[in-house]
Amino acid sequence: MKNDPTIPSDARFETRAIHIGQDWRSETGAVIPPIYMTSTFETGNPGGFDYTRSGNPNYRNLQATLASLENAKHATVFASGVSSITAIVFSLKAGDTIVSEQNIYGATYRLFERVLRRFGIRIEYLDLAEPENHGRIAAMKPALVWLESPTNPLLKILDIRAIADAAHSAGSTVAMDNTFASSLLQQPLDLGADLSQLSTTKYTNGHSDCLGGVVCTNSDEWQEKMIFAQKALGLQPSPFDAWLVSRGTKTQAVRMRQHCDNALELARRLESRRGVKSVRHPFLPSHPQHELAKKQMRGGSGMMLADFGLSYDDTLKFIRRLRLFTQAESLGGIESLVAHPASMTHASIPKETREATGITDGLVRFSVGIEHVEDLWNDIEQALHGG
Ligand SMILES: *Cc1c(COP(=O)(O)O)cnc(C)c1O
């Protein structure tokens, strides 16, 4: 590698502007690896890099970290969570069937319905939180079974082990969106999934300042497909974003523990507060799949739902009175966010259909941040009291 190229002494301004001052690119003793903002690499370099669409030192660093955190042999990073889902589903072919949990992330549903269907892929939805539906998977002969747990926004918990067993007996690949749980709290591959996919935009990066995605697997065959998809579909992240996610990953464990503690504490207090209709968090004993959550997760994560029994308008007024919770989509950042599914993510669904699936007008989704829990509680109290 020409780390310290000798520049001809008569090189012109234009040439010197590009070639002088390119030292210190490696073996500097820097504690944190630098950001390799380069599109291409000199042929024959020892790392085997050629072009950033198919590999970059910042991807390799992040992939090594995330594979390790997911107990996986391999990991491939992508530009966003949706890119990582695209990499998986575009490894299928026309005529294949996906059996999917019905309560999935909106962008995943949109990709399935409005893009994949046009390419001749069939998608069947089941409520996979109901164990009697596991037995229906085999008859559909899916190439892929798509899981998410906890689900968005209802925080249903799926029995990953049981579903993986049912899917494997039909010869299917099981993919699991691990975004809501995070790599710290849940290891899908250890529970039987073949692919663990995350939007690293959320808890992995944790600072709401970039997008990213990853697919982790123990299968050499699927790893080849992921590397191929990264390169052939152009789904690669920017080296800077990969570097940011690497930085976020270093503090993930301490952040996650605080997210879990804060969300569970707020959920407990809300549950015993008069007038609150329902509260949901996987580690509250009242959660319908609480035992299962405790079996397959190390913590309940930072997402919490509450139905204050208010009308559509009063729920929005409550949300606007909150000062520490910003009304926004997304989740998993250090700062607390609040969302109103009925007017935001699920606004296009007719009210009756929405309510039938549990998305009531009074339902509020909290992404609980890592601020002090007493300040968060006081904020909810003042907003409920009318500001
Ligand atoms: C955010 C999210 C995605 C999409 O990820 P992006 O990084 O926004 O593309 C997919 N699944 C879940 C569960 C998510 O929360």
Coordinates of C-alpha atoms and ligand atoms in Angstrom, one line a residue:
M1 CA 0.0 0.0 0.0
K2 CA 1.3 3.5 -0.8
N3 CA 0.7 5.0 2.6
D4 CA 3.4 7.5 2.2
P5 CA 3.7 8.1 -1.5
T6 CA 6.7 10.0 -2.7
I7 CA 5.3 12.9 -4.6
P8 CA 7.5 14.2 -7.5
S9 CA 9.1 17.5 -6.4
D10 CA 7.8 19.2 -9.4
A11 CA 4.1 18.1 -8.9
R12 CA 1.7 20.9 -9.6
F13 CA -0.7 22.6 -7.1
E14 CA -3.6 20.3 -8.2
T15 CA -1.5 17.2 -7.8
R16 CA -0.1 18.3 -4.4
A17 CA -3.6 19.2 -3.1
I18 CA -4.6 15.6 -3.6
H19 CA -1.4 13.7 -2.8
I20 CA 0.4 15.6 0.0
G21 CA -0.7 15.1 3.6
Q22 CA -2.0 11.6 3.1
D23 CA 0.1 10.1 5.9
W24 CA -1.1 8.6 9.2
R25 CA -3.7 6.4 7.5
S26 CA -2.8 3.3 9.4
E27 CA -0.7 1.9 12.3
T28 CA -0.8 5.3 14.0
G29 CA -1.7 4.0 17.4
A30 CA -5.0 5.9 17.2
V31 CA -7.2 4.4 19.9
I32 CA -10.3 4.8 17.7
P33 CA -10.1 3.6 14.1
P34 CA -10.4 6.5 11.6
I35 CA -13.3 6.9 9.2
Y36 CA -12.3 5.5 5.8
M37 CA -14.1 8.0 3.5
T38 CA -12.8 6.5 0.3
S39 CA -14.7 5.1 -2.7
T40 CA -12.0 2.9 -4.0
F41 CA -8.8 1.0 -3.0
E42 CA -5.5 0.4 -4.7
T43 CA -5.5 -3.1 -6.3
G44 CA -3.5 -5.7 -4.4
N45 CA -3.8 -4.1 -0.9
P46 CA -3.3 -6.6 2.0
G47 CA -6.9 -6.1 3.3
G48 CA -8.4 -7.2 -0.1
F49 CA -10.5 -4.1 -0.4
D50 CA -11.5 -3.0 -3.8
Y51 CA -14.5 -0.6 -3.8
T52 CA -16.6 0.7 -0.9
R53 CA -19.9 -0.6 -2.3
S54 CA -18.7 -4.1 -1.4
G55 CA -16.4 -3.5 1.6
N56 CA -14.7 -0.8 3.7
P57 CA -12.6 -1.0 6.9
N58 CA -15.4 0.7 8.8
Y59 CA -17.9 -1.9 7.7
R60 CA -15.5 -4.7 8.7
N61 CA -15.0 -3.2 12.1
L62 CA -18.8 -2.8 12.7
Q63 CA -19.6 -6.2 11.2
A64 CA -17.1 -7.9 13.5
T65 CA -18.6 -6.1 16.5
L66 CA -22.2 -6.8 15.6
A67 CA -21.6 -10.5 14.7
S68 CA -20.0 -10.9 18.1
L69 CA -22.8 -9.2 19.9
E70 CA -25.4 -11.4 18.2
N71 CA -23.5 -14.6 18.7
A72 CA -23.3 -14.9 15.0
K73 CA -20.6 -16.2 12.6
H74 CA -21.3 -13.4 10.1
A75 CA -22.8 -9.9 9.9
T76 CA -23.3 -7.6 6.9
V77 CA -24.0 -4.0 7.4
F78 CA -26.4 -1.9 5.2
A79 CA -27.5 1.7 4.8
S80 CA -30.7 1.4 6.9
G81 CA -33.0 -1.1 8.5
V82 CA -35.1 -1.1 5.3
S83 CA -32.0 -1.8 3.3
S84 CA -31.2 -4.8 5.4
I85 CA -34.7 -6.2 5.0
T86 CA -34.4 -5.5 1.2
A87 CA -31.2 -7.6 1.2
I88 CA -33.0 -10.6 2.7
V89 CA -36.3 -10.5 0.7
F90 CA -34.5 -9.8 -2.6
S91 CA -32.6 -13.0 -2.1
L92 CA -35.9 -14.8 -2.8
K93 CA -37.3 -15.5 -6.3
A94 CA -40.7 -15.1 -8.0
G95 CA -43.1 -17.7 -6.9
D96 CA -41.7 -17.9 -3.3
T97 CA -44.0 -17.4 -0.3
I98 CA -43.3 -15.4 2.8
V99 CA -45.3 -16.2 5.9
S100 CA -45.1 -13.1 8.1
E101 CA -46.3 -12.1 11.6
Q102 CA -49.2 -9.8 11.0
N103 CA -48.2 -7.0 13.4
I104 CA -45.0 -5.8 11.7
Y105 CA -43.2 -2.6 11.3
G106 CA -45.0 -0.3 8.8
A107 CA -42.0 0.1 6.4
T108 CA -41.6 -3.7 6.3
Y109 CA -45.3 -4.1 5.5
R110 CA -45.1 -1.4 2.7
L111 CA -42.0 -3.2 1.2
F112 CA -43.9 -6.5 1.2
E113 CA -47.2 -5.2 -0.2
R114 CA -46.2 -2.5 -2.6
V115 CA -42.8 -3.7 -3.9
L116 CA -42.4 -7.4 -3.4
R117 CA -45.8 -8.4 -4.6
R118 CA -45.0 -6.8 -8.0
F119 CA -42.1 -9.3 -8.3
G120 CA -44.4 -12.3 -7.9
I121 CA -43.7 -13.1 -4.2
R122 CA -46.7 -14.2 -2.2
I123 CA -47.1 -12.9 1.4
E124 CA -49.4 -14.5 3.9
Y125 CA -50.0 -13.0 7.4
L126 CA -50.6 -14.9 10.6
D127 CA -51.0 -13.9 14.2
L128 CA -48.0 -15.8 15.4
A129 CA -48.5 -14.8 19.0
E130 CA -51.3 -17.5 18.9
P131 CA -49.5 -20.9 19.3
E132 CA -52.3 -22.7 17.3
N133 CA -51.2 -20.7 14.2
H134 CA -47.7 -22.2 14.3
G135 CA -49.1 -25.4 12.9
R136 CA -50.5 -23.5 9.8
I137 CA -47.0 -22.5 8.6
A138 CA -45.9 -25.8 7.0
A139 CA -48.9 -26.0 4.7
M140 CA -48.1 -22.6 3.2
K141 CA -44.6 -24.0 2.2
P142 CA -42.9 -20.6 2.8
A143 CA -39.4 -19.9 1.6
L144 CA -39.1 -17.4 4.4
V145 CA -40.9 -16.9 7.8
W146 CA -40.7 -13.2 8.9
L147 CA -40.8 -12.5 12.6
E148 CA -40.7 -9.4 14.8
S149 CA -40.7 -9.5 18.6
P150 CA -41.6 -7.4 20.5
T151 CA -43.9 -6.2 17.6
N152 CA -44.6 -2.6 16.6
P153 CA -46.6 -1.0 18.1
L154 CA -48.5 -3.6 20.2
L155 CA -45.4 -5.2 21.8
K156 CA -46.6 -8.7 21.3
I157 CA -44.0 -11.4 22.1
L158 CA -43.5 -14.3 19.7
D159 CA -42.2 -17.6 20.8
I160 CA -39.1 -17.6 18.5
R161 CA -38.0 -21.2 19.4
A162 CA -41.4 -22.7 18.8
I163 CA -42.0 -20.9 15.5
A164 CA -38.4 -21.7 14.3
D165 CA -39.1 -25.4 15.0
A166 CA -42.4 -25.3 13.1
A167 CA -40.8 -23.4 10.2
H168 CA -37.7 -25.6 10.0
S169 CA -39.9 -28.7 9.7
A170 CA -41.2 -27.2 6.5
G171 CA -37.7 -26.4 5.3
S172 CA -38.1 -22.6 5.6
T173 CA -35.6 -19.9 6.5
V174 CA -36.5 -17.9 9.6
A175 CA -35.7 -14.2 9.7
M176 CA -36.2 -12.2 12.8
D177 CA -36.3 -8.3 13.1
N178 CA -34.5 -7.8 16.4
T179 CA -34.7 -4.0 16.4
F180 CA -37.2 -3.5 19.4
A181 CA -35.3 -6.0 21.6
S182 CA -31.7 -5.1 20.6
S183 CA -28.7 -7.3 20.6
L184 CA -28.2 -6.9 24.3
L185 CA -31.6 -8.3 25.3
Q186 CA -32.3 -11.0 22.8
Q187 CA -30.2 -13.3 20.6
P188 CA -32.5 -14.6 17.9
L189 CA -29.9 -17.1 16.4
D190 CA -29.5 -18.8 19.8
L191 CA -33.3 -19.1 19.8
G192 CA -33.4 -20.9 16.5
A193 CA -33.7 -18.1 13.9
D194 CA -31.5 -18.3 10.8
L195 CA -31.2 -14.6 10.2
S196 CA -31.2 -11.8 12.8
Q197 CA -31.9 -8.4 11.2
L198 CA -31.8 -5.0 13.0
S199 CA -32.3 -1.4 12.2
T200 CA -29.1 -0.2 13.9
T201 CA -30.7 3.3 13.5
K202 CA -32.4 2.5 16.8
Y203 CA -30.9 1.0 20.0
T204 CA -27.6 -0.1 18.4
N205 CA -26.5 3.5 17.4
G206 CA -28.8 5.0 20.0
H207 CA -28.2 8.7 19.4
S208 CA -30.7 9.4 16.6
D209 CA -27.9 10.8 14.4
C210 CA -27.7 8.2 11.5
L211 CA -29.4 5.3 9.8
G212 CA -28.1 1.8 9.5
G213 CA -29.0 -1.9 9.3
V214 CA -27.4 -5.3 9.7
V215 CA -28.1 -9.0 9.0
C216 CA -26.4 -11.5 11.2
T217 CA -26.3 -15.3 10.4
N218 CA -24.4 -18.5 11.1
S219 CA -25.1 -19.8 7.6
D220 CA -22.3 -19.4 5.1
E221 CA -24.8 -19.7 2.3
W222 CA -26.9 -16.8 3.6
Q223 CA -23.8 -14.7 4.3
E224 CA -22.8 -15.0 0.6
K225 CA -26.3 -13.8 -0.3
M226 CA -26.0 -10.8 2.0
I227 CA -22.6 -9.8 0.7
F228 CA -23.9 -10.2 -2.9
A229 CA -27.0 -8.1 -2.0
Q230 CA -24.9 -5.4 -0.5
K231 CA -22.9 -5.1 -3.7
A232 CA -25.4 -6.0 -6.4
L233 CA -28.4 -3.9 -5.0
G234 CA -26.2 -1.0 -3.8
L235 CA -27.4 -1.2 -0.2
Q236 CA -24.1 -0.2 1.5
P237 CA -23.9 2.4 4.3
S238 CA -21.6 5.4 4.2
P239 CA -18.3 4.7 6.1
F240 CA -19.1 7.7 8.3
D241 CA -22.5 6.2 9.3
A242 CA -20.8 2.8 9.9
W243 CA -18.3 4.6 12.1
L244 CA -21.1 6.3 14.1
V245 CA -22.9 3.0 14.7
S246 CA -19.6 1.5 15.8
R247 CA -19.3 4.4 18.3
G248 CA -22.9 3.9 19.5
T249 CA -22.3 0.2 20.0
K250 CA -19.7 0.8 22.6
T251 CA -22.3 2.3 25.0
Q252 CA -25.2 0.1 24.1
A253 CA -25.2 -2.0 27.2
V254 CA -25.3 0.9 29.7
R255 CA -27.9 2.7 27.6
M256 CA -30.1 -0.4 27.2
R257 CA -30.1 -1.0 31.0
Q258 CA -31.3 2.5 31.6
H259 CA -33.9 2.3 28.9
C260 CA -35.3 -0.9 30.4
D261 CA -35.3 0.4 34.0
N262 CA -36.9 3.7 33.0
A263 CA -39.6 2.1 30.8
L264 CA -40.5 -0.5 33.4
E265 CA -40.7 2.0 36.2
L266 CA -43.0 4.4 34.3
A267 CA -45.1 1.5 33.2
R268 CA -45.5 0.3 36.8
R269 CA -46.5 3.8 38.0
L270 CA -48.9 4.3 35.2
E271 CA -50.6 1.0 35.8
S272 CA -51.4 1.9 39.3
R273 CA -52.5 5.4 38.4
R274 CA -56.2 6.1 38.5
G275 CA -57.9 6.7 35.1
V276 CA -55.3 5.0 33.0
K277 CA -57.1 2.3 30.9
S278 CA -54.2 0.0 30.1
V279 CA -50.4 -0.1 30.1
R280 CA -48.2 -2.5 28.2
H281 CA -44.5 -3.4 28.7
P282 CA -43.1 -6.9 28.2
F283 CA -41.7 -7.1 31.7
L284 CA -45.0 -6.0 33.5
P285 CA -46.6 -9.1 34.9
S286 CA -49.9 -8.1 33.3
H287 CA -48.4 -8.4 29.8
P288 CA -50.2 -11.3 28.1
Q289 CA -46.9 -13.0 27.2
H290 CA -44.9 -11.9 30.2
E291 CA -43.5 -15.4 31.0
L292 CA -42.3 -15.9 27.5
A293 CA -40.8 -12.4 27.4
K294 CA -38.8 -13.3 30.6
K295 CA -37.7 -16.6 29.0
Q296 CA -36.3 -15.2 25.8
M297 CA -35.4 -11.6 26.7
R298 CA -32.9 -10.2 29.3
G299 CA -34.9 -7.1 29.8
G300 CA -38.2 -5.5 28.6
S301 CA -36.6 -2.8 26.4
G302 CA -37.5 0.9 26.4
M303 CA -40.8 0.8 24.5
M304 CA -44.1 1.2 26.5
L305 CA -47.7 1.7 25.5
A306 CA -50.4 3.4 27.5
D307 CA -54.1 4.0 26.8
F308 CA -55.3 6.9 28.8
G309 CA -58.9 6.4 27.8
L310 CA -58.9 9.9 26.3
S311 CA -60.6 10.9 23.0
Y312 CA -58.5 11.3 19.8
D313 CA -58.3 15.1 20.4
D314 CA -57.5 14.9 24.1
T315 CA -54.8 12.3 23.5
L316 CA -53.2 14.7 21.0
K317 CA -53.5 17.6 23.6
F318 CA -51.8 15.4 26.2
I319 CA -49.0 14.6 23.8
R320 CA -48.5 18.3 23.0
R321 CA -48.3 19.2 26.7
L322 CA -45.3 16.8 27.2
R323 CA -42.0 18.7 27.4
L324 CA -39.4 16.0 27.7
F325 CA -41.0 13.6 25.2
T326 CA -40.8 14.9 21.7
Q327 CA -43.6 13.8 19.4
A328 CA -41.8 11.9 16.6
E329 CA -41.6 8.6 14.9
S330 CA -38.6 6.3 15.5
L331 CA -37.3 5.0 18.8
G332 CA -34.3 3.7 20.6
G333 CA -32.4 7.0 21.0
I334 CA -31.2 8.5 24.3
E335 CA -34.0 11.1 24.2
S336 CA -37.6 10.2 25.0
L337 CA -40.1 10.2 22.1
V338 CA -43.8 9.8 22.0
A339 CA -46.0 8.7 19.2
H340 CA -49.8 8.6 18.6
P341 CA -50.3 5.6 16.3
A342 CA -53.9 6.6 15.4
S343 CA -52.8 9.9 13.9
M344 CA -49.3 9.0 12.8
T345 CA -48.2 5.5 11.7
H346 CA -51.7 4.0 11.4
A347 CA -53.6 7.2 10.3
S348 CA -54.4 5.7 6.8
I349 CA -56.2 2.7 8.4
P350 CA -60.0 3.2 8.9
K351 CA -60.9 3.6 12.6
E352 CA -62.9 0.4 12.9
T353 CA -60.1 -1.7 11.4
R354 CA -57.6 0.1 13.6
E355 CA -59.5 -0.5 16.8
A356 CA -60.1 -4.1 15.9
T357 CA -56.3 -4.6 15.9
G358 CA -55.9 -2.8 19.2
I359 CA -54.9 0.6 18.0
T360 CA -57.4 2.8 19.8
D361 CA -57.6 6.6 19.7
G362 CA -56.3 6.9 23.2
L363 CA -53.2 4.7 22.6
V364 CA -49.9 6.4 23.1
R365 CA -46.5 4.8 22.3
F366 CA -43.5 5.9 24.4
S367 CA -39.9 5.4 23.4
V368 CA -38.5 5.9 26.9
G369 CA -35.1 7.6 26.9
I370 CA -32.3 7.6 29.5
E371 CA -33.2 10.9 31.2
H372 CA -33.8 10.7 35.0
V373 CA -36.9 8.7 35.6
E374 CA -38.4 11.2 38.1
D375 CA -38.2 14.0 35.5
L376 CA -39.9 11.8 33.0
W377 CA -42.6 10.9 35.5
N378 CA -43.2 14.5 36.4
D379 CA -43.5 15.4 32.8
I380 CA -46.2 12.7 32.2
E381 CA -48.0 13.9 35.4
Q382 CA -48.0 17.6 34.4
A383 CA -49.3 16.7 31.0
L384 CA -52.1 14.6 32.4
H385 CA -53.1 17.3 34.8
G386 CA -53.5 19.7 31.9
G387 CA -50.2 21.6 31.9
Ligands
LIG1 C1 -37.0 1.5 12.2 C2 -37.4 0.1 12.0 C3 -37.2 -0.5 10.8 C4 -36.6 0.3 9.6 O1 -35.3 0.7 9.8 P1 -34.8 2.1 9.2 O2 -33.4 2.2 9.8 O3 -35.7 3.2 9.6 O4 -34.7 1.9 7.7 C5 -37.5 -1.9 10.6 N1 -38.0 -2.6 11.6 C6 -38.2 -2.0 12.9 C7 -38.8 -2.9 13.9 C8 -37.9 -0.7 13.1 O5 -38.1 -0.2 14.3

